[in-house]
Coordinates of C-alpha atoms and ligand atoms in Angstrom, one line a residue:
X1 CA -24.8 6.6 16.2
X2 CA -27.5 9.1 15.5
X3 CA -25.9 11.8 13.3
X4 CA -27.1 11.3 9.7
X5 CA -23.5 11.4 8.4
X6 CA -22.6 8.6 10.8
X7 CA -25.5 6.6 9.5
X8 CA -24.5 7.3 5.9
X9 CA -20.9 6.4 6.7
X10 CA -21.8 3.0 8.1
X11 CA -24.3 2.3 5.3
X12 CA -21.7 3.1 2.6
X13 CA -18.9 1.1 4.2
X14 CA -21.4 -1.8 4.6
X15 CA -22.5 -1.6 0.9
X16 CA -18.9 -1.7 -0.2
X17 CA -18.0 -4.7 2.0
X18 CA -21.0 -6.5 0.7
X19 CA -19.4 -6.3 -2.8
X20 CA -17.2 -9.4 -3.5
X21 CA -14.4 -7.3 -5.0
X22 CA -11.5 -9.7 -4.8
X23 CA -8.5 -8.2 -6.6
X24 CA -8.6 -7.2 -9.4
X25 CA -12.4 -7.2 -9.6
X26 CA -14.2 -4.0 -8.3
X27 CA -17.6 -5.9 -8.4
X28 CA -20.2 -3.1 -8.2
X29 CA -18.2 -0.8 -5.9
X30 CA -17.6 1.9 -8.5
X31 CA -21.3 1.9 -9.6
X32 CA -22.3 2.5 -6.0
X33 CA -19.7 5.3 -5.5
X34 CA -20.3 6.9 -9.0
X35 CA -24.0 7.1 -8.4
X36 CA -23.5 8.7 -4.9
X37 CA -20.9 11.2 -6.1
X38 CA -22.8 12.2 -9.2
X39 CA -25.9 12.9 -7.0
X40 CA -23.7 15.5 -5.2
X41 CA -22.3 17.1 -8.4
X42 CA -18.9 15.4 -8.4
X43 CA -17.4 14.4 -11.7
X44 CA -16.6 10.7 -12.3
X45 CA -14.3 9.3 -14.9
X46 CA -13.3 5.7 -15.5
X47 CA -9.9 4.6 -16.6
X48 CA -10.4 0.8 -16.8
X49 CA -7.6 -1.3 -18.3
X50 CA -7.7 -5.1 -18.9
X51 CA -9.4 -6.6 -15.8
X52 CA -8.7 -3.6 -13.6
X53 CA -11.2 -0.9 -13.0
X54 CA -10.2 2.6 -12.0
X55 CA -12.4 5.6 -11.0
X56 CA -11.4 9.3 -10.7
X57 CA -13.8 11.4 -8.7
X58 CA -13.2 15.2 -8.9
X59 CA -14.8 18.3 -7.5
X60 CA -14.0 20.2 -10.7
X61 CA -13.0 19.6 -14.3
X62 CA -9.6 21.3 -13.8
X63 CA -6.5 19.4 -14.6
X64 CA -4.7 21.3 -11.9
X65 CA -5.5 19.1 -8.9
X66 CA -4.6 20.5 -5.5
X67 CA -5.3 17.5 -3.4
X68 CA -5.5 13.9 -4.6
X69 CA -6.9 11.3 -2.2
X70 CA -6.1 7.7 -3.2
X71 CA -7.5 4.3 -2.3
X72 CA -8.5 0.8 -3.5
X73 CA -11.7 -1.1 -3.4
X74 CA -10.2 -4.5 -4.1
X75 CA -9.5 -6.9 -1.2
X76 CA -7.4 -10.0 -0.7
X77 CA -9.3 -13.4 -0.8
X78 CA -10.9 -14.3 2.5
X79 CA -9.1 -17.6 2.9
X80 CA -11.1 -20.4 4.6
X81 CA -14.6 -18.9 5.0
X82 CA -15.5 -21.5 7.6
X83 CA -13.0 -19.9 10.0
X84 CA -14.8 -16.5 9.8
X85 CA -17.4 -15.7 12.5
X86 CA -19.5 -14.1 9.8
X87 CA -19.7 -14.1 6.0
X88 CA -16.7 -11.9 4.9
X89 CA -18.9 -10.4 2.1
X90 CA -21.9 -9.7 4.2
X91 CA -21.0 -6.9 6.6
X92 CA -22.3 -7.4 10.1
X93 CA -22.2 -5.1 13.1
X94 CA -21.6 -7.0 16.3
X95 CA -21.1 -5.2 19.6
X96 CA -20.4 -1.8 17.9
X97 CA -17.9 -3.5 15.5
X98 CA -18.2 -3.8 11.8
X99 CA -17.0 -7.2 10.4
X100 CA -16.1 -8.1 6.8
X101 CA -13.3 -8.3 4.3
X102 CA -12.1 -4.8 3.6
X103 CA -13.3 -3.4 6.9
X104 CA -9.8 -1.9 7.5
X105 CA -8.0 -2.5 4.2
X106 CA -9.6 -0.3 3.0
X107 CA -13.3 0.1 2.2
X108 CA -13.7 2.1 5.4
X109 CA -11.2 4.7 4.3
X110 CA -12.8 4.8 0.8
X111 CA -16.3 5.5 2.3
X112 CA -14.9 8.0 4.8
X113 CA -12.9 9.9 2.0
X114 CA -15.8 10.0 -0.4
X115 CA -18.2 11.3 2.2
X116 CA -15.6 13.8 3.5
X117 CA -15.1 15.2 0.0
X118 CA -18.9 15.4 -0.5
X119 CA -19.2 17.3 2.8
X120 CA -16.4 19.8 1.8
X121 CA -17.3 20.2 -1.9
X122 CA -19.0 23.6 -1.5
X123 CA -16.0 24.9 0.5
X124 CA -13.6 23.6 -2.2
X125 CA -15.6 25.4 -4.9
X126 CA -15.6 28.7 -2.9
X127 CA -11.8 28.4 -2.4
X128 CA -11.3 27.5 -6.1
X129 CA -9.6 24.3 -5.0
X130 CA -9.7 21.0 -7.0
X131 CA -9.8 17.9 -4.9
X132 CA -9.9 14.4 -6.5
X133 CA -10.1 10.8 -5.4
X134 CA -8.4 8.1 -7.4
X135 CA -9.7 4.6 -6.7
X136 CA -8.5 1.3 -8.2
X137 CA -9.3 -2.4 -8.0
X138 CA -5.7 -3.4 -8.5
X139 CA -3.8 -2.5 -5.4
X140 CA -3.7 -6.0 -3.7
X141 CA -2.7 -7.7 -7.0
X142 CA -0.2 -6.9 -9.6
X143 CA -0.7 -3.2 -9.3
X144 CA 0.2 -2.6 -12.9
X145 CA -3.1 -1.5 -14.4
X146 CA -4.3 0.5 -11.4
X147 CA -2.8 3.6 -9.8
X148 CA 0.5 3.3 -11.7
X149 CA -1.3 3.2 -15.1
X150 CA -3.8 5.9 -14.2
X151 CA -1.2 8.3 -12.9
X152 CA 1.0 8.0 -16.0
X153 CA -2.1 8.4 -18.2
X154 CA -3.3 11.5 -16.4
X155 CA 0.3 12.9 -16.6
X156 CA 0.2 12.5 -20.4
X157 CA -3.3 14.1 -20.5
X158 CA -1.8 17.2 -18.8
X159 CA -3.0 16.7 -15.2
X160 CA -0.8 18.1 -12.5
X161 CA -1.1 17.2 -8.8
X162 CA 0.2 19.2 -5.9
X163 CA -0.5 17.1 -2.7
X164 CA -1.7 13.6 -2.0
X165 CA -3.0 11.5 0.8
X166 CA -3.3 7.7 0.6
X167 CA -5.9 6.1 2.9
X168 CA -4.1 2.8 3.7
X169 CA -4.5 1.5 7.2
X170 CA -1.5 3.1 8.9
X171 CA -2.6 3.4 12.5
X172 CA -1.3 0.8 15.0
X173 CA -2.8 0.8 18.5
X174 CA -5.1 3.8 18.1
X175 CA -6.6 5.7 15.2
X176 CA -4.2 8.5 14.5
X177 CA -1.1 7.2 16.2
X178 CA 0.9 6.7 12.9
X179 CA 1.2 8.7 9.7
X180 CA 3.4 7.3 6.9
X181 CA 5.6 9.8 5.1
X182 CA 7.5 7.3 2.9
X183 CA 8.1 3.6 2.4
X184 CA 11.0 1.3 2.3
X185 CA 12.0 -0.3 -0.9
X186 CA 11.3 -3.9 -1.7
X187 CA 13.6 -6.3 -3.7
X188 CA 13.0 -10.0 -4.3
X189 CA 15.5 -12.5 -5.6
X190 CA 15.2 -16.2 -6.5
X191 CA 18.6 -17.8 -5.9
X192 CA 19.5 -21.1 -7.5
X193 CA 22.6 -23.0 -6.6
X194 CA 23.8 -25.8 -8.8
X195 CA 25.5 -28.9 -7.3
X196 CA 25.8 -32.5 -8.4
X197 CA 23.4 -35.3 -7.9
X198 CA 25.0 -38.1 -6.0
X199 CA 24.5 -41.1 -3.7
X200 CA 24.1 -39.7 -0.1
X201 CA 26.5 -42.4 1.2
X202 CA 29.4 -41.2 -1.0
X203 CA 28.6 -37.5 -1.7
X204 CA 31.0 -34.8 -0.7
X205 CA 29.5 -31.8 1.2
X206 CA 31.1 -29.6 -1.4
X207 CA 28.7 -30.7 -4.2
X208 CA 25.5 -30.5 -2.2
X209 CA 23.7 -27.2 -3.1
X210 CA 21.5 -27.3 0.0
X211 CA 24.6 -26.8 2.2
X212 CA 25.5 -23.8 0.0
X213 CA 22.0 -22.3 0.3
X214 CA 21.9 -22.8 4.1
X215 CA 25.4 -21.2 4.4
X216 CA 24.2 -18.2 2.4
X217 CA 21.0 -17.8 4.4
X218 CA 22.9 -18.1 7.7
X219 CA 25.5 -15.5 6.6
X220 CA 22.8 -13.2 5.1
X221 CA 20.9 -13.3 8.4
X222 CA 24.0 -12.2 10.3
X223 CA 24.8 -9.4 7.8
X224 CA 24.3 -5.8 8.8
X225 CA 23.1 -4.5 5.3
X226 CA 23.1 -0.9 6.5
X227 CA 22.3 1.2 9.6
X228 CA 19.2 2.8 8.2
X229 CA 18.9 6.6 7.8
X230 CA 16.6 9.4 8.9
X231 CA 13.0 8.1 9.2
X232 CA 14.1 4.6 8.0
X233 CA 15.0 1.5 10.0
X234 CA 18.0 -0.6 8.9
X235 CA 17.4 -2.8 5.8
X236 CA 15.8 -6.1 6.7
X237 CA 16.5 -9.5 5.0
X238 CA 13.9 -12.3 4.9
X239 CA 13.8 -15.8 3.5
X240 CA 10.5 -16.7 1.9
X241 CA 11.1 -20.3 0.8
X242 CA 13.9 -22.8 0.3
X243 CA 13.7 -26.2 -1.4
X244 CA 15.7 -28.6 -3.6
X245 CA 14.9 -30.9 -6.5
X246 CA 15.0 -34.0 -4.2
X247 CA 14.3 -37.2 -6.2
X248 CA 14.8 -39.8 -3.4
X249 CA 15.9 -39.9 0.2
X250 CA 19.3 -41.4 -0.7
X251 CA 20.2 -39.0 -3.5
X252 CA 21.7 -35.5 -3.0
X253 CA 19.9 -32.8 -5.0
X254 CA 21.4 -31.3 -8.2
X255 CA 20.0 -27.9 -7.4
X256 CA 18.6 -25.9 -4.5
X257 CA 16.6 -22.7 -4.7
X258 CA 15.6 -20.1 -2.2
X259 CA 13.5 -16.9 -2.5
X260 CA 14.7 -13.9 -0.5
X261 CA 13.2 -10.5 0.1
X262 CA 14.8 -7.2 1.2
X263 CA 12.8 -4.3 2.7
X264 CA 15.4 -1.7 2.3
X265 CA 16.2 1.8 3.4
X266 CA 17.6 4.5 1.1
X267 CA 20.9 3.8 2.9
X268 CA 21.1 0.8 0.5
X269 CA 20.0 0.4 -3.1
X270 CA 18.9 -2.5 -5.1
X271 CA 22.3 -2.4 -6.8
X272 CA 24.4 -2.5 -3.6
X273 CA 22.2 -5.3 -2.2
X274 CA 22.6 -7.4 -5.3
X275 CA 26.4 -6.9 -5.1
X276 CA 26.4 -8.0 -1.4
X277 CA 24.3 -11.0 -2.2
X278 CA 26.7 -12.0 -4.9
X279 CA 29.7 -11.7 -2.5
X280 CA 28.0 -14.0 0.0
X281 CA 27.1 -16.5 -2.8
X282 CA 30.6 -16.6 -4.2
X283 CA 31.9 -17.6 -0.8
X284 CA 30.0 -20.9 -1.1
X285 CA 32.3 -21.8 -4.0
X286 CA 29.3 -23.2 -5.9
X287 CA 27.8 -22.3 -9.3
X288 CA 24.7 -20.1 -8.9
X289 CA 22.4 -17.7 -10.6
X290 CA 20.0 -15.2 -9.2
X291 CA 16.7 -14.0 -10.8
X292 CA 15.8 -10.6 -9.4
X293 CA 12.3 -9.1 -9.7
X294 CA 11.9 -5.5 -10.5
X295 CA 12.6 -3.5 -7.4
X296 CA 10.1 -1.2 -5.7
X297 CA 12.1 1.9 -4.9
X298 CA 12.0 3.5 -1.5
X299 CA 10.7 7.0 -1.2
X300 CA 10.5 9.7 1.4
X301 CA 8.2 12.6 1.1
X302 CA 9.2 16.1 2.0
X303 CA 8.0 16.8 5.6
X304 CA 5.8 19.8 5.2
X305 CA 2.3 21.1 5.2
X306 CA 0.4 17.9 4.8
X307 CA 2.0 16.1 7.8
X308 CA 1.3 19.2 9.9
X309 CA -2.3 19.4 8.7
X310 CA -3.1 15.8 9.3
X311 CA -1.4 15.9 12.8
X312 CA -3.7 18.9 13.6
X313 CA -6.8 17.1 12.4
X314 CA -5.8 13.9 14.4
X315 CA -5.2 16.0 17.5
X316 CA -8.5 17.8 17.2
X317 CA -10.4 14.5 16.7
X318 CA -8.5 12.0 18.9
X319 CA -6.3 14.2 21.1
X320 CA -3.1 12.3 20.2
X321 CA 0.0 13.3 18.2
X322 CA 0.9 10.9 15.4
X323 CA 4.4 9.6 14.8
X324 CA 5.8 9.9 11.3
X325 CA 6.9 6.5 10.0
X326 CA 8.2 4.7 6.9
X327 CA 7.6 1.2 8.2
X328 CA 5.4 -1.5 6.7
X329 CA 4.8 -2.9 3.2
X330 CA 4.5 -1.1 -0.1
X331 CA 1.4 0.7 -1.2
X332 CA 0.2 2.7 -4.2
X333 CA 1.9 5.8 -2.7
X334 CA 5.0 4.7 -4.6
X335 CA 3.2 5.4 -7.9
X336 CA 2.0 8.8 -6.8
X337 CA 5.0 10.1 -5.0
X338 CA 6.9 11.1 -8.2
X339 CA 4.0 13.4 -9.3
X340 CA 3.4 15.4 -6.2
X341 CA 5.2 17.9 -3.9
X342 CA 4.2 16.0 -0.8
X343 CA 2.4 12.7 -0.1
X344 CA 1.3 11.2 3.2
X345 CA -0.6 8.0 4.1
X346 CA -3.1 7.9 6.8
X347 CA -5.9 5.4 7.7
X348 CA -7.4 3.2 10.3
X349 CA -5.7 0.6 12.5
X350 CA -4.1 -2.2 10.5
X351 CA -4.3 -4.9 13.2
X352 CA -6.8 -7.1 11.3
X353 CA -5.8 -6.2 7.7
X354 CA -5.8 -9.3 5.5
X355 CA -6.8 -11.5 8.5
X356 CA -9.8 -13.7 9.2
X357 CA -12.5 -11.7 11.0
X358 CA -11.2 -8.4 9.7
X359 CA -13.1 -5.7 11.5
X360 CA -13.2 -2.0 12.5
X361 CA -15.0 -0.5 15.5
X362 CA -17.8 2.0 14.7
X363 CA -16.0 4.6 16.8
X364 CA -12.8 4.2 14.8
X365 CA -14.8 4.5 11.6
X366 CA -16.3 7.7 12.8
X367 CA -12.9 9.1 13.9
X368 CA -11.5 8.3 10.5
X369 CA -14.3 10.3 8.8
X370 CA -13.9 13.2 11.2
X371 CA -10.1 13.3 10.6
X372 CA -10.5 13.3 6.8
X373 CA -13.3 15.8 6.9
X374 CA -11.3 18.2 9.2
X375 CA -8.2 17.6 7.1
X376 CA -9.9 18.7 3.8
X377 CA -11.6 21.5 5.6
X378 CA -8.3 22.9 7.0
X379 CA -6.6 22.2 3.6
X380 CA -9.2 24.3 1.7
X381 CA -8.7 27.1 4.2
X382 CA -5.0 27.2 4.2
X383 CA -4.0 26.3 0.7
X384 CA -4.2 29.0 -2.0
X385 CA -4.5 27.4 -5.5
X386 CA -1.3 27.8 -7.5
X387 CA -0.4 27.1 -11.0
X388 CA 1.3 23.7 -11.1
X389 CA 4.8 23.4 -12.5
X390 CA 4.8 22.2 -16.1
X391 CA 6.5 18.9 -15.2
X392 CA 6.5 16.8 -12.1
X393 CA 9.6 16.5 -10.0
X394 CA 10.5 13.1 -8.9
X395 CA 11.0 12.5 -5.2
X396 CA 11.6 8.7 -5.3
X397 CA 15.3 8.2 -5.2
X398 CA 17.5 5.1 -5.5
X399 CA 21.1 4.8 -6.1
Ligands
LIG1 ZN1 -4.6 -1.6 1.3

């Protein structure tokens, strides 16, 4: 790559990967980014809380933000480092591919977004547009003190946001093939069935909680929870673990526990799913209790200007048309959706996210930057600044 911006893009991504920012630690990522942004006249504000660090980068001091870009600099632990071809925190380019933890999730997006905003800052000023980037070090962890905390704090401070783009790795086979316009909900439950400890030679099957747990799992697996709805696949049930308080090989357990997770469409809700689970558990005839975690609600953004603009930028850069999807796991978009008119997620291919030897090709990295740059450019030309409504409208919905 010879273009100066391409060189800068690779250098910034490399610098960020070299930072050992395992969630919720940002290491020196925000110092690197703040220094660069301030050199180009951008405003940087920190919103750190407990061990989490958060950085808001803005093109203006206005609290009426037209476009909010969002990302995270924290990464998941590398796992067994001896399995990696290269040091996960020492970015290396091998055969035009950049290796290191965060190469796709999502230091490449962060570098591309920051440089795209810097490249478009004059244009934003001329168009009287305010563009901001919210970065956190808490997306891969508890996600309490990160984007969720900053968005509610900014709301109280009087900030209003119109549109948002989250840079999570959404592409599948090719950069640009998939844009997310919503996310399924997530609900986790720990189910405990109580039986009776007994000698295996004399125990009745009716008092063995493991039989009840396996009956529940079997029936849950065969259950059609819903048929899905527009843009959402049908709700999916998954078992994460199952075990008992086994004390000896000749003793039946007194209790058995399993952890289950639902990725659910808006055709279901956490309430209807909990009711259906209770119905299945009652059929076992055993005493049980379920501890539910707080659900992550599904959301679907209005299909509008942003999805069209990103599709145009992708087409211009990669000559492909993206599909609009709601698949995959949760992201910080769930904490932003309620504050904006429209939110989309777009980023690089996710094929090596969280894996050993995480990597991104240099051509994909460049495409990512070109798409973000073109997107902000087109946005600044097409969007007239408007006064924000006094209060946000919530788009996340759950029954
Ligand atoms: Zn991510």
